[in-house]
Amino acid sequence: MIRSRLYALLPVLALLACPSSDGSTTGGTDSDGPTGGASETAGEPTAGTANPPTTGGTSDTSETGDDTGEAPAGPYARCGAGIVDSVSGQIDAARYAQVAGDWSKEAVDCQLGPTWAELHDGDATNPVPEVWGPAGQTCGGGYLTDGIPVQAGVCPEGGGCYGSVSGQALYVPAAGVGAATPGVDRIQTHAWEQGAISSHPKMLNSPEPYVTRPEYDPAALGQPIAIARSERNWTNDGVAIFAGGVVGTAGTATSGSIGAYYQFPSHLVPSAVAITSNNEFVLVTLWNTDEVRGELAVLSVRGPTPNAHSWWYHGLFNAGGVRELKLLGAVPLPFATPTSIAAVTTHGWTNPNDANGKSMRSLSFTGPHKDTMVDTCFTSEAQMSDVANQQPISAFAEGGWLQHMVARKGYALVASQWEDKVAFVDLAPLLDYFHSMYFGSEASCSETLSQFVWDGMQAGDQVLPQAPADVWPYTFDVAPESARPTVAAVFDVPAPRAVRVGLDKSQAIYGPTHGVDPWKAYAAGDDGVLHVFTPGRLMASWFEVGKGEQATGEPAPLATGQICQHPTALVMHRGLEGDRQTFLDIVPEKVDDETQEVRGLNDGVIVVCRGERALQHVVAWKDEVEVYEEIRDGRMNDPVAVWYSDRADVRTVADFEGQKLLSYRFGRVKIEDWKEGGCGPQGAEYGPGEDGMGDHEFAGELAIDGFPFQVSVANVN
């Protein structure tokens, strides 16, 4: 049942890709790599090998070709149809390489799925009314609001409190990809300064400054494919992949970074990218055109900035001001054609309240020894020069008072649209290895100090090259085999177009364990079926671990429900709790006097329906899945992606053929300005809609010099 209510748009970020060049020179995998435990399909158990032969995988979709030699047909003919023979299941190596290398505008368009006109007999009209939006006022005294209308409050005069949300828009340049037009721009989606608010999208830099650095070799990057940020924690730098085989960061004004970069070999083509919840690791799916197999590359992140919010250690919590990306190696996947990925790790630090008021800079467990000034892993206060801002490694070890600062559970969900599979990849072996090296003993922790010795030898104003394999963190060639992530389960899903994973089941680290639903993972099939799984033992909150209430079973199906056909993308539904009165029949307030704790970061998704010109809001609870509302606007003719501003409920949509971004504001905003020695909400409050009582309003649009297909932004202080 769909209850239509012109409500507007929310986060989207999932690009189903035909790969680009990517590879691993350090680590890699052998053909008989780890296979994981018992794999199950939604219907019956299967023997999922982690490294299938070229004849592996099957497809029963009509678009993937057959053994007649006919050219691929259907809506995905340009971007994947015909790779897998629908009768024999054999992969056509030539077609595989062809699709991997095709990142033309037509191929990107194909990946995004059929348009409204293609599904409605060529009809391109849009009879939906336009959502109301304020005209605002043009002001001359501001900086963040310069050039865009102030939509709430008074005109700024300069100074005072300020803040914004900015990041990147990815697009296919109308002029073609080149050094001057790399297809990545830096944009702003929300801003406030001295009592003024504007949610009108604004161009900050075209092109994105990081991408133009000489270390990036902008002429050789190729078409951008996708960009990732955590949906749970602050990620200043987005991590993007490019058709030239590059992984590179793109920043914001508060990143405090200059960029980070890795180049894969030409036979390893990236297709999708995710970053773990606390920005510990970047995961890139690869098409290996030499071996005709899929791989999952693992890159460790060191993000030491912004200073107050980041640790400076590789593979641990940080705020995404990325200094270094180091390729550890790759894990073989149970299919050759990975097309989408999502990832999660146990949530750690959110703010100083999670560590008795201490910022991340006050949780250092290494530094100069008080007496010798030699870099040391602290095991006692006697070694520390600043006891108030330093901790022994035992504080983070199992049972330590700060153990929750370091993730110990997590997984990735990887899908193959062309081979009808999704795979759960267990990240616990990697997380446990990093934990054991940092906090297992003084000797093991001392080995990790090589990361700072090596970094100190590099030029501080240049993007770093790859550190040697024997500098921490060690590549998979040097680390024990047990450090590699493993494939835990494989399920059949007909043509999965997009995946997402639950990130948080409660408002706090130590939240309720009763009146909540299991951890969830989502896969949207091309046939319009949303598959909901539980990751079982692969995921738990620290509170569940402490109470001994974490799940112990294997990943398993939970439910299915109908959504739009040919879904383009999924994002977690941050606004789900606010919509609760709309779906009380699915999630009642109480069951047997126990309050039911619905959570948008676990219990709902937003589906981008390009062919229906709509966003669908979906709730999943127990064994039910329901589309409870749809969002449409007369301006929104070709929606393919949406992302949100995390300092206000502003959602920015990429309109591909319209060559524009569209922003909508949901919920109420309050003017922020100087108050009692600091900045904070005060004064007038503004709700959406002409009378201030609506669900949402149109906040403005921004023209793009090309065809946008992804938006990714983050808070900027």
XYZ file of C-alpha atoms in Angstrom:
717
model
C 0.000 0.000 0.000
C 1.337 3.462 -0.916
C 0.055 6.543 0.873
C 1.058 9.381 -1.425
C 1.912 12.581 0.377
C 3.999 15.138 -1.543
C 6.837 14.917 0.941
C 10.208 15.537 -0.895
C 13.470 13.807 -1.217
C 16.171 12.184 0.884
C 19.553 10.591 0.714
C 20.658 8.579 -2.226
C 24.032 7.234 -2.937
C 24.544 4.000 -4.629
C 25.954 3.716 -8.091
C 25.573 0.459 -9.861
C 28.539 0.387 -12.085
C 30.264 -1.114 -14.990
C 33.785 -1.131 -13.595
C 36.818 0.951 -14.433
C 40.496 0.185 -14.040
C 41.645 -1.012 -10.638
C 44.190 -3.313 -9.209
C 46.383 -4.310 -6.385
C 50.137 -4.533 -6.491
C 50.517 -5.217 -2.782
C 48.732 -8.223 -1.537
C 46.242 -9.260 -4.160
C 44.746 -12.717 -3.851
C 45.357 -16.188 -5.136
C 42.844 -18.135 -7.056
C 42.035 -20.364 -4.137
C 41.553 -17.653 -1.507
C 39.262 -17.819 1.515
C 35.745 -19.007 0.958
C 34.023 -18.058 4.206
C 31.637 -20.268 6.111
C 28.426 -21.917 5.060
C 26.792 -19.868 2.348
C 23.067 -19.835 1.943
C 20.701 -18.537 -0.657
C 17.317 -17.061 0.061
C 15.815 -20.294 -1.134
C 18.246 -23.090 -0.328
C 21.890 -23.502 0.688
C 24.499 -23.156 -2.042
C 28.192 -23.773 -2.098
C 29.446 -20.240 -2.635
C 33.091 -20.283 -3.630
C 34.963 -17.054 -3.058
C 36.689 -17.219 -6.430
C 34.409 -18.552 -9.159
C 35.672 -19.723 -12.544
C 34.686 -17.878 -15.674
C 31.736 -20.251 -15.959
C 30.478 -19.405 -12.469
C 27.226 -17.649 -11.733
C 23.876 -17.937 -13.348
C 21.316 -15.476 -14.544
C 17.713 -16.013 -15.376
C 17.028 -12.450 -16.494
C 16.043 -11.916 -20.085
C 18.512 -9.050 -20.558
C 21.766 -10.924 -20.019
C 21.882 -12.523 -23.414
C 21.981 -16.186 -24.375
C 24.143 -18.531 -26.370
C 22.656 -17.604 -29.737
C 25.290 -14.943 -30.470
C 22.675 -12.195 -30.734
C 23.566 -8.697 -29.541
C 22.407 -7.809 -25.992
C 18.994 -6.193 -25.814
C 16.776 -4.476 -23.250
C 17.344 -1.443 -20.994
C 20.777 -2.670 -19.863
C 22.143 -3.589 -23.282
C 24.886 -0.946 -23.080
C 26.100 -1.629 -19.536
C 26.035 -5.292 -18.589
C 23.516 -7.312 -20.522
C 25.179 -10.182 -22.311
C 28.104 -10.637 -19.931
C 26.601 -13.797 -18.446
C 24.997 -16.377 -20.708
C 21.467 -16.950 -19.456
C 21.543 -20.656 -20.340
C 25.058 -21.849 -19.492
C 25.989 -19.192 -16.931
C 29.340 -18.756 -18.676
C 30.919 -15.303 -18.665
C 31.896 -13.799 -21.997
C 35.427 -12.510 -21.315
C 35.418 -10.097 -24.259
C 32.072 -8.632 -23.270
C 33.288 -8.478 -19.647
C 36.284 -6.346 -20.617
C 34.173 -4.198 -22.937
C 31.647 -3.332 -20.229
C 34.384 -2.742 -17.662
C 35.980 -0.098 -19.866
C 32.833 1.723 -21.002
C 32.162 4.879 -18.981
C 30.625 6.968 -21.726
C 27.591 9.108 -21.050
C 25.448 6.419 -22.675
C 26.887 3.708 -20.425
C 26.363 5.751 -17.244
C 22.821 6.536 -18.382
C 22.238 2.816 -18.896
C 23.503 1.920 -15.430
C 21.035 4.317 -13.843
C 18.127 2.369 -15.331
C 15.282 3.196 -17.702
C 13.802 6.697 -17.682
C 10.187 7.772 -17.259
C 9.806 8.201 -21.027
C 11.239 4.737 -21.727
C 8.746 3.162 -19.343
C 5.773 5.309 -20.437
C 5.686 4.985 -24.218
C 7.928 7.966 -24.860
C 5.785 10.410 -22.868
C 8.136 13.047 -21.399
C 5.511 15.308 -19.788
C 5.452 15.785 -16.014
C 1.962 16.688 -14.787
C 2.924 16.694 -11.092
C 2.536 20.132 -9.416
C 5.659 21.989 -8.383
C 6.489 22.027 -4.687
C 6.275 25.504 -3.170
C 9.524 27.253 -2.316
C 10.360 30.648 -0.793
C 11.723 33.402 -3.018
C 14.066 34.569 -0.257
C 15.995 37.823 -0.279
C 19.269 38.751 -1.936
C 21.821 40.022 0.577
C 25.208 41.595 0.095
C 26.872 41.298 3.484
C 27.473 37.582 3.819
C 30.017 35.063 2.605
C 28.344 31.669 2.712
C 25.064 33.161 1.497
C 26.682 35.379 -1.105
C 25.092 34.786 -4.489
C 22.135 32.748 -3.175
C 18.893 33.906 -1.536
C 18.604 34.034 2.251
C 15.485 31.955 2.928
C 15.091 32.410 6.688
C 16.206 35.143 9.061
C 17.768 38.517 8.310
C 20.537 39.517 5.946
C 23.980 38.903 7.475
C 26.426 41.765 7.870
C 29.559 39.643 8.215
C 31.127 37.973 11.245
C 29.203 36.146 13.945
C 28.512 32.428 13.951
C 28.516 30.500 10.733
C 28.579 27.022 9.299
C 27.686 25.092 6.188
C 27.342 21.710 4.528
C 29.389 21.038 1.421
C 30.891 18.255 -0.640
C 30.828 16.993 -4.195
C 28.573 16.451 -7.172
C 29.690 13.804 -9.677
C 28.600 14.122 -13.298
C 29.353 13.251 -16.885
C 30.761 16.513 -18.307
C 28.840 17.830 -21.290
C 32.161 18.835 -22.857
C 33.690 15.417 -22.231
C 36.044 14.284 -19.485
C 39.399 16.055 -19.437
C 41.896 17.869 -17.231
C 39.703 20.992 -17.087
C 36.431 19.066 -16.858
C 36.993 16.035 -14.583
C 33.295 15.672 -13.703
C 33.672 16.538 -9.994
C 32.543 19.889 -8.553
C 32.491 21.145 -4.965
C 29.063 22.333 -3.904
C 27.308 23.761 -0.848
C 23.824 22.543 0.110
C 23.073 24.400 3.365
C 24.504 27.446 5.175
C 23.885 29.734 8.103
C 25.667 32.892 9.196
C 24.833 35.675 11.647
C 21.138 34.894 11.881
C 20.569 33.976 8.223
C 19.813 30.562 6.697
C 19.873 29.381 3.098
C 19.376 25.848 1.789
C 19.758 26.913 -1.826
C 22.481 24.819 -3.525
C 25.576 26.785 -4.465
C 28.624 26.112 -6.626
C 31.837 26.548 -4.647
C 34.528 25.234 -6.996
C 34.350 23.854 -10.490
C 36.271 21.644 -10.754
C 36.894 20.180 -7.274
C 40.288 21.551 -6.102
C 41.772 18.225 -4.928
C 41.183 16.620 -8.310
C 43.265 19.276 -10.034
C 46.404 18.597 -7.969
C 49.358 17.422 -10.112
C 49.691 14.194 -8.062
C 46.212 13.211 -9.248
C 47.192 13.506 -12.913
C 43.786 14.998 -13.755
C 44.163 14.285 -17.460
C 44.330 10.538 -16.762
C 41.627 10.162 -14.099
C 38.829 9.317 -16.495
C 35.122 9.532 -15.775
C 34.248 9.581 -12.045
C 32.285 6.456 -11.106
C 31.152 6.889 -7.501
C 31.968 8.652 -4.239
C 31.542 7.394 -0.679
C 31.030 8.942 2.743
C 29.855 7.307 5.948
C 26.127 7.646 6.578
C 26.780 7.277 10.320
C 29.777 9.483 11.186
C 31.438 12.640 9.938
C 33.435 12.093 6.725
C 35.049 15.353 5.635
C 36.686 13.954 2.507
C 34.613 11.949 0.093
C 36.458 8.970 -1.395
C 35.877 8.685 -5.139
C 36.749 6.101 -7.775
C 37.483 6.923 -11.405
C 37.433 5.025 -14.683
C 41.193 5.441 -15.008
C 41.604 3.105 -12.035
C 42.107 5.809 -9.413
C 40.873 6.030 -5.830
C 41.144 9.633 -4.640
C 39.693 11.949 -2.032
C 37.785 15.193 -2.522
C 37.548 17.588 0.406
C 35.763 20.376 2.234
C 36.913 23.618 3.845
C 37.446 21.915 7.231
C 39.043 18.691 6.035
C 42.513 19.929 6.926
C 43.842 17.607 4.222
C 45.321 18.019 0.761
C 44.169 14.794 -0.861
C 44.967 11.082 -0.917
C 45.374 8.894 -3.968
C 45.919 5.332 -5.178
C 46.201 4.033 -8.750
C 45.145 0.450 -9.555
C 46.796 -1.530 -12.365
C 44.928 -1.363 -15.659
C 43.491 -4.890 -15.411
C 41.713 -4.108 -12.125
C 38.708 -1.909 -12.817
C 36.778 -0.271 -9.935
C 32.999 -0.545 -10.037
C 31.722 0.615 -6.620
C 33.092 2.059 -3.375
C 32.115 2.196 0.305
C 33.731 3.479 3.482
C 33.195 1.851 6.868
C 31.140 3.639 9.540
C 34.053 5.222 11.403
C 36.105 5.888 8.244
C 38.566 3.104 9.120
C 38.687 1.408 5.712
C 37.749 2.074 2.104
C 36.362 -0.914 0.201
C 36.461 -0.941 -3.604
C 34.884 -3.632 -5.770
C 36.980 -4.613 -8.767
C 36.521 -6.359 -12.091
C 39.720 -8.289 -12.803
C 39.801 -8.381 -16.599
C 42.868 -10.659 -16.694
C 41.343 -13.381 -14.520
C 37.644 -12.564 -15.176
C 36.802 -12.500 -11.489
C 35.485 -10.071 -8.903
C 37.603 -8.813 -6.027
C 37.166 -6.578 -2.997
C 40.114 -4.243 -2.456
C 40.765 -3.040 1.099
C 42.487 0.291 1.724
C 43.379 1.473 5.214
C 42.604 5.114 6.022
C 44.688 7.477 8.121
C 42.682 10.645 8.695
C 44.351 12.873 11.320
C 42.180 15.945 10.719
C 40.094 17.856 11.768
C 42.266 17.754 14.894
C 39.660 17.782 17.673
C 37.599 15.001 16.119
C 40.129 12.549 14.697
C 42.600 9.959 15.770
C 45.708 9.935 13.641
C 46.113 6.155 13.529
C 45.681 3.993 10.439
C 42.496 1.926 10.393
C 40.911 3.495 13.507
C 38.147 6.065 14.036
C 38.673 9.395 12.273
C 36.634 12.280 10.898
C 37.662 11.774 7.309
C 40.361 14.388 6.801
C 42.332 11.776 4.883
C 46.128 11.984 4.773
C 46.811 8.493 3.461
C 45.122 5.592 1.696
C 47.166 2.401 1.809
C 46.144 -0.617 -0.223
C 46.323 -3.738 1.968
C 45.274 -6.197 -0.719
C 42.141 -7.816 -2.069
C 39.646 -10.543 -1.234
C 38.166 -12.771 -3.961
C 34.400 -12.464 -4.381
C 31.957 -15.266 -5.257
C 31.078 -13.573 -8.552
C 32.966 -11.836 -11.336
C 30.791 -8.736 -11.758
C 30.318 -6.762 -8.507
C 28.112 -3.725 -9.128
C 27.283 -2.192 -5.735
C 28.494 -2.241 -2.136
C 27.635 -0.963 1.345
C 29.543 -1.396 4.604
C 29.191 -0.925 8.360
C 31.373 -1.245 11.454
C 30.421 -1.042 15.125
C 29.734 2.562 15.987
C 32.295 4.226 18.255
C 32.895 7.874 19.123
C 30.265 10.488 18.220
C 31.196 13.329 20.551
C 33.135 13.855 23.799
C 30.212 12.469 25.821
C 31.224 9.029 24.556
C 34.588 9.312 26.350
C 33.775 11.137 29.608
C 34.034 14.519 27.909
C 37.314 13.849 26.132
C 37.901 14.723 22.504
C 39.744 12.324 20.217
C 42.922 14.374 20.673
C 42.726 13.549 24.393
C 42.710 9.812 23.772
C 46.240 9.381 22.464
C 47.814 6.040 23.384
C 51.191 6.800 21.798
C 53.625 9.670 22.080
C 57.043 10.704 23.406
C 58.052 8.900 26.606
C 58.128 11.355 29.496
C 61.766 10.631 30.297
C 63.397 9.464 27.068
C 61.237 11.379 24.539
C 61.245 8.247 22.392
C 57.927 7.438 20.712
C 56.170 4.912 22.916
C 52.952 2.929 23.206
C 51.780 3.804 26.709
C 51.254 1.009 29.206
C 51.324 3.130 32.373
C 50.963 6.729 33.535
C 54.642 6.748 34.413
C 55.428 6.940 30.682
C 53.045 9.817 29.945
C 53.943 13.487 29.791
C 50.291 14.611 29.731
C 48.201 12.199 31.789
C 44.983 14.173 31.244
C 45.209 13.699 27.473
C 46.826 10.284 27.164
C 45.615 6.738 27.791
C 47.280 3.352 28.237
C 46.630 0.773 25.533
C 44.786 -1.319 28.147
C 41.976 1.282 28.141
C 41.056 0.181 24.619
C 41.689 -3.540 25.082
C 38.854 -5.954 25.738
C 37.204 -4.927 29.014
C 38.863 -1.493 29.027
C 36.773 1.571 29.744
C 37.285 2.847 26.199
C 36.892 -0.461 24.353
C 33.830 0.914 22.557
C 36.022 3.423 20.708
C 37.349 0.676 18.461
C 35.094 -1.337 16.133
C 35.286 -5.118 16.479
C 32.367 -6.151 14.284
C 31.353 -5.149 10.790
C 30.624 -6.400 7.299
C 30.203 -5.399 3.692
C 27.253 -6.328 1.493
C 28.320 -6.704 -2.146
C 25.944 -7.318 -5.058
C 26.233 -8.480 -8.639
C 23.348 -7.345 -10.829
C 24.568 -9.502 -13.698
C 25.034 -12.728 -11.700
C 21.982 -12.438 -9.406
C 23.917 -12.624 -6.141
C 24.613 -10.721 -2.954
C 27.475 -11.637 -0.635
C 28.109 -10.814 3.018
C 31.811 -10.182 3.660
C 32.864 -10.440 7.313
C 35.219 -7.612 8.327
C 35.807 -8.934 11.867
C 39.093 -10.701 10.956
C 40.526 -7.381 9.737
C 39.168 -5.416 12.708
C 40.456 -7.984 15.194
C 43.895 -7.939 13.604
C 44.179 -4.149 13.813
C 42.888 -4.243 17.411
C 45.438 -6.899 18.377
C 48.295 -4.940 16.849
C 47.405 -1.657 18.547
C 46.204 -2.948 21.913
C 47.390 -6.556 22.246
C 50.764 -5.755 23.777
C 53.385 -3.041 23.999
C 55.513 -4.970 21.510
C 52.795 -5.278 18.852
C 51.719 -1.668 19.330
C 55.331 -0.546 18.906
C 55.348 -2.084 15.429
C 52.550 0.299 14.405
C 54.715 3.342 15.145
C 56.443 2.844 11.798
C 53.509 4.646 10.160
C 54.619 7.905 11.784
C 58.321 7.371 11.112
C 57.584 6.862 7.417
C 55.173 9.793 7.260
C 57.744 12.065 8.887
C 60.089 11.341 5.987
C 57.562 12.565 3.400
C 56.895 16.081 2.151
C 54.011 17.529 4.162
C 52.592 19.519 1.268
C 52.319 16.612 -1.171
C 49.890 13.751 -1.643
C 51.579 10.673 -0.207
C 52.801 7.760 -2.293
C 52.135 4.176 -1.157
C 54.101 3.221 1.943
C 56.229 0.055 1.733
C 54.521 -3.237 2.550
C 56.478 -3.639 5.803
C 55.476 -0.201 7.131
C 52.330 -0.339 9.253
C 49.673 -1.147 8.317
C 51.061 -4.311 6.772
C 49.720 -5.492 3.448
C 47.991 -8.852 3.259
C 51.213 -10.287 1.825
C 52.971 -9.496 5.120
C 50.098 -9.783 7.624
C 48.864 -13.213 8.741
C 46.301 -14.873 6.462
C 43.790 -14.615 9.307
C 43.705 -10.817 8.878
C 41.813 -10.994 5.571
C 38.056 -10.399 5.497
C 36.135 -13.520 4.514
C 32.993 -14.236 2.525
C 30.439 -15.301 5.152
C 27.308 -15.963 3.082
C 25.925 -15.711 -0.442
C 22.271 -15.313 -1.416
C 20.345 -15.405 -4.687
C 18.666 -12.088 -5.503
C 17.396 -11.520 -9.055
C 19.428 -8.659 -10.574
C 20.197 -6.678 -7.372
C 20.472 -3.040 -8.407
C 21.474 -1.470 -5.082
C 22.338 -2.420 -1.513
C 22.360 -0.703 1.887
C 23.130 -1.831 5.429
C 21.733 -0.810 8.815
C 24.110 1.475 10.721
C 22.576 2.026 14.155
C 19.656 0.527 16.098
C 19.341 3.206 18.801
C 20.127 6.834 19.490
C 23.205 6.088 21.589
C 26.042 3.600 21.801
C 24.520 2.181 24.971
C 20.936 2.128 23.744
C 18.047 -0.251 24.310
C 18.220 -3.874 23.281
C 14.528 -4.528 23.806
C 11.736 -3.110 21.667
C 14.131 -2.944 18.718
C 14.242 -4.975 15.531
C 17.243 -7.023 14.336
C 20.095 -5.475 12.418
C 19.098 -5.255 8.771
C 20.615 -5.236 5.299
C 18.789 -4.384 2.076
C 19.072 -5.417 -1.573
C 16.764 -3.950 -4.232
C 16.079 -6.207 -7.205
C 15.453 -4.992 -10.734
C 12.087 -6.765 -10.573
C 10.901 -4.344 -7.887
C 11.366 -6.650 -4.893
C 13.195 -5.308 -1.845
C 14.996 -8.126 -0.032
C 15.654 -7.597 3.677
C 18.281 -9.698 5.461
C 19.774 -9.812 8.915
C 23.569 -10.020 9.171
C 23.345 -12.261 12.247
C 26.663 -12.599 14.104
C 28.403 -10.165 11.740
C 27.016 -7.090 13.520
C 26.264 -5.969 17.085
C 26.302 -2.755 19.105
C 28.675 -2.430 22.047
C 25.664 -2.476 24.363
C 24.510 -5.794 22.919
C 28.004 -7.194 23.348
C 28.203 -5.975 26.941
C 24.824 -7.482 27.803
C 25.603 -10.726 26.016
C 22.630 -10.169 23.700
C 24.354 -10.035 20.332
C 23.085 -12.298 17.559
C 24.941 -15.589 17.117
C 23.396 -16.945 13.917
C 24.495 -16.623 10.320
C 23.150 -14.002 7.873
C 19.605 -14.891 6.857
C 16.592 -13.524 4.935
C 14.025 -11.568 6.971
C 11.379 -10.289 4.572
C 10.573 -9.086 1.070
C 8.328 -6.316 -0.186
C 7.328 -4.617 -3.410
C 8.960 -1.342 -4.472
C 9.317 0.341 -7.870
C 10.817 -1.686 -10.691
C 14.346 -0.851 -11.893
C 15.289 1.017 -8.669
C 18.303 3.254 -9.178
C 19.650 3.560 -5.636
C 19.014 3.067 -1.926
C 19.939 5.215 1.073
C 19.121 4.811 4.736
C 16.040 6.811 5.721
C 17.239 9.292 8.342
C 13.817 10.916 8.553
C 11.958 7.686 9.344
C 11.264 8.439 13.012
C 9.572 11.717 12.143
C 7.173 9.905 9.810
C 6.112 7.332 12.391
C 2.489 8.407 12.630
C 2.189 7.412 8.972
C 3.009 3.735 9.550
C 1.745 2.887 13.046
C 0.025 -0.134 11.537
C 3.496 -1.509 10.813
C 5.379 -0.247 13.878
C 3.020 0.375 16.823
C 4.097 2.622 19.667
C 4.068 -0.294 22.102
C 3.803 -4.063 22.103
C 2.908 -5.644 25.463
C 3.728 -2.335 27.181
C 7.218 -2.318 25.620
C 8.017 0.779 23.561
C 9.041 -0.075 20.015
C 12.234 1.774 19.051
C 12.138 2.362 15.292
C 15.362 3.777 13.857
C 15.899 5.345 10.452
C 19.481 4.119 10.239
C 18.309 0.509 10.429
C 14.578 0.151 9.859
C 13.920 2.129 6.681
C 15.338 3.076 3.310
C 14.622 5.584 0.592
C 14.408 4.120 -2.892
C 15.255 6.283 -5.890
C 12.812 5.442 -8.664
C 14.144 7.064 -11.810
C 11.521 5.534 -14.061
C 8.701 6.752 -11.812
C 10.174 10.209 -11.103
C 9.783 9.529 -7.418
C 11.418 8.671 -4.148
C 9.765 5.920 -2.143
C 9.917 5.895 1.648
C 10.033 2.345 2.956
C 9.728 0.920 6.474
C 10.844 -2.632 7.281
C 9.742 -4.115 10.612
C 9.545 -7.744 11.698
C 8.419 -9.590 8.561
C 6.705 -6.617 6.875
C 8.007 -4.218 4.227
C 5.849 -1.286 3.145
C 6.190 1.722 0.869
C 4.337 4.212 3.053
C 4.739 7.343 0.903
C 6.084 8.684 -2.385
C 7.729 12.028 -3.068
C 7.340 13.850 -6.380
C 7.810 17.346 -7.796
C 7.068 18.850 -11.196
C 10.687 20.018 -11.462
C 12.060 16.541 -10.762
C 12.055 14.919 -14.195
C 14.990 12.521 -14.013
C 15.972 11.786 -10.379
C 18.870 9.350 -10.037
C 20.442 10.176 -6.653
C 19.814 12.037 -3.400
C 21.920 12.941 -0.365
C 21.248 14.871 2.829
C 22.751 17.779 4.744
C 23.604 16.669 8.256
C 23.117 20.075 9.901
C 19.533 20.414 8.679
C 17.110 18.082 6.967
C 17.954 19.296 3.474
C 17.963 16.720 0.698
C 19.646 17.346 -2.629
C 18.637 15.387 -5.717
C 20.682 14.803 -8.878
C 18.542 15.211 -12.003
C 20.547 13.487 -14.738
C 18.991 14.602 -18.031
C 17.898 17.902 -16.452
C 21.585 18.690 -15.786
C 20.799 20.148 -12.376
C 20.661 19.607 -8.639
C 17.385 20.171 -6.792
C 17.256 20.814 -3.023
C 14.336 20.414 -0.621
C 14.138 21.350 3.040
C 12.266 19.098 5.473
C 11.596 19.812 9.116
C 12.141 22.976 11.102
C 15.315 25.069 11.364
C 16.301 27.533 14.046
C 18.547 30.554 13.627
C 22.030 29.960 15.023
C 24.095 32.828 16.365
C 26.283 33.876 19.287
C 24.763 32.963 22.616
C 26.227 32.739 26.102
C 29.795 32.574 24.909
C 29.189 30.162 22.054
C 27.194 29.477 18.922
C 23.867 27.703 19.090
C 20.236 27.702 17.964
C 18.305 30.691 19.185
C 15.696 33.138 18.035
C 13.107 32.458 15.356
C 12.237 28.964 14.152
C 11.152 28.296 10.588
C 9.103 25.384 9.324
C 8.782 24.276 5.700
C 5.922 25.254 3.433
C 4.153 28.507 2.666
C 2.533 28.567 6.115
C 5.530 27.082 7.914
C 3.543 23.934 8.687
C 4.286 21.776 5.651
C 6.283 18.602 5.246
C 8.874 20.142 2.952
C 9.591 22.985 0.605
C 11.650 23.544 -2.519
C 14.954 25.231 -1.637
C 16.389 25.904 -5.085
C 18.279 24.391 -7.983
C 21.816 24.524 -9.345
C 22.767 24.032 -12.980
C 25.566 21.556 -13.671
C 27.784 21.561 -16.771
C 26.914 17.963 -17.476
C 24.759 15.095 -16.317
C 24.876 14.618 -12.498
C 24.452 11.144 -11.025
C 25.662 11.446 -7.427
C 25.760 13.963 -4.571
C 27.794 13.577 -1.384
C 28.174 16.277 1.278
C 29.234 16.661 4.921
C 29.155 19.186 7.744
C 31.655 22.059 7.524
C 32.348 23.928 10.776
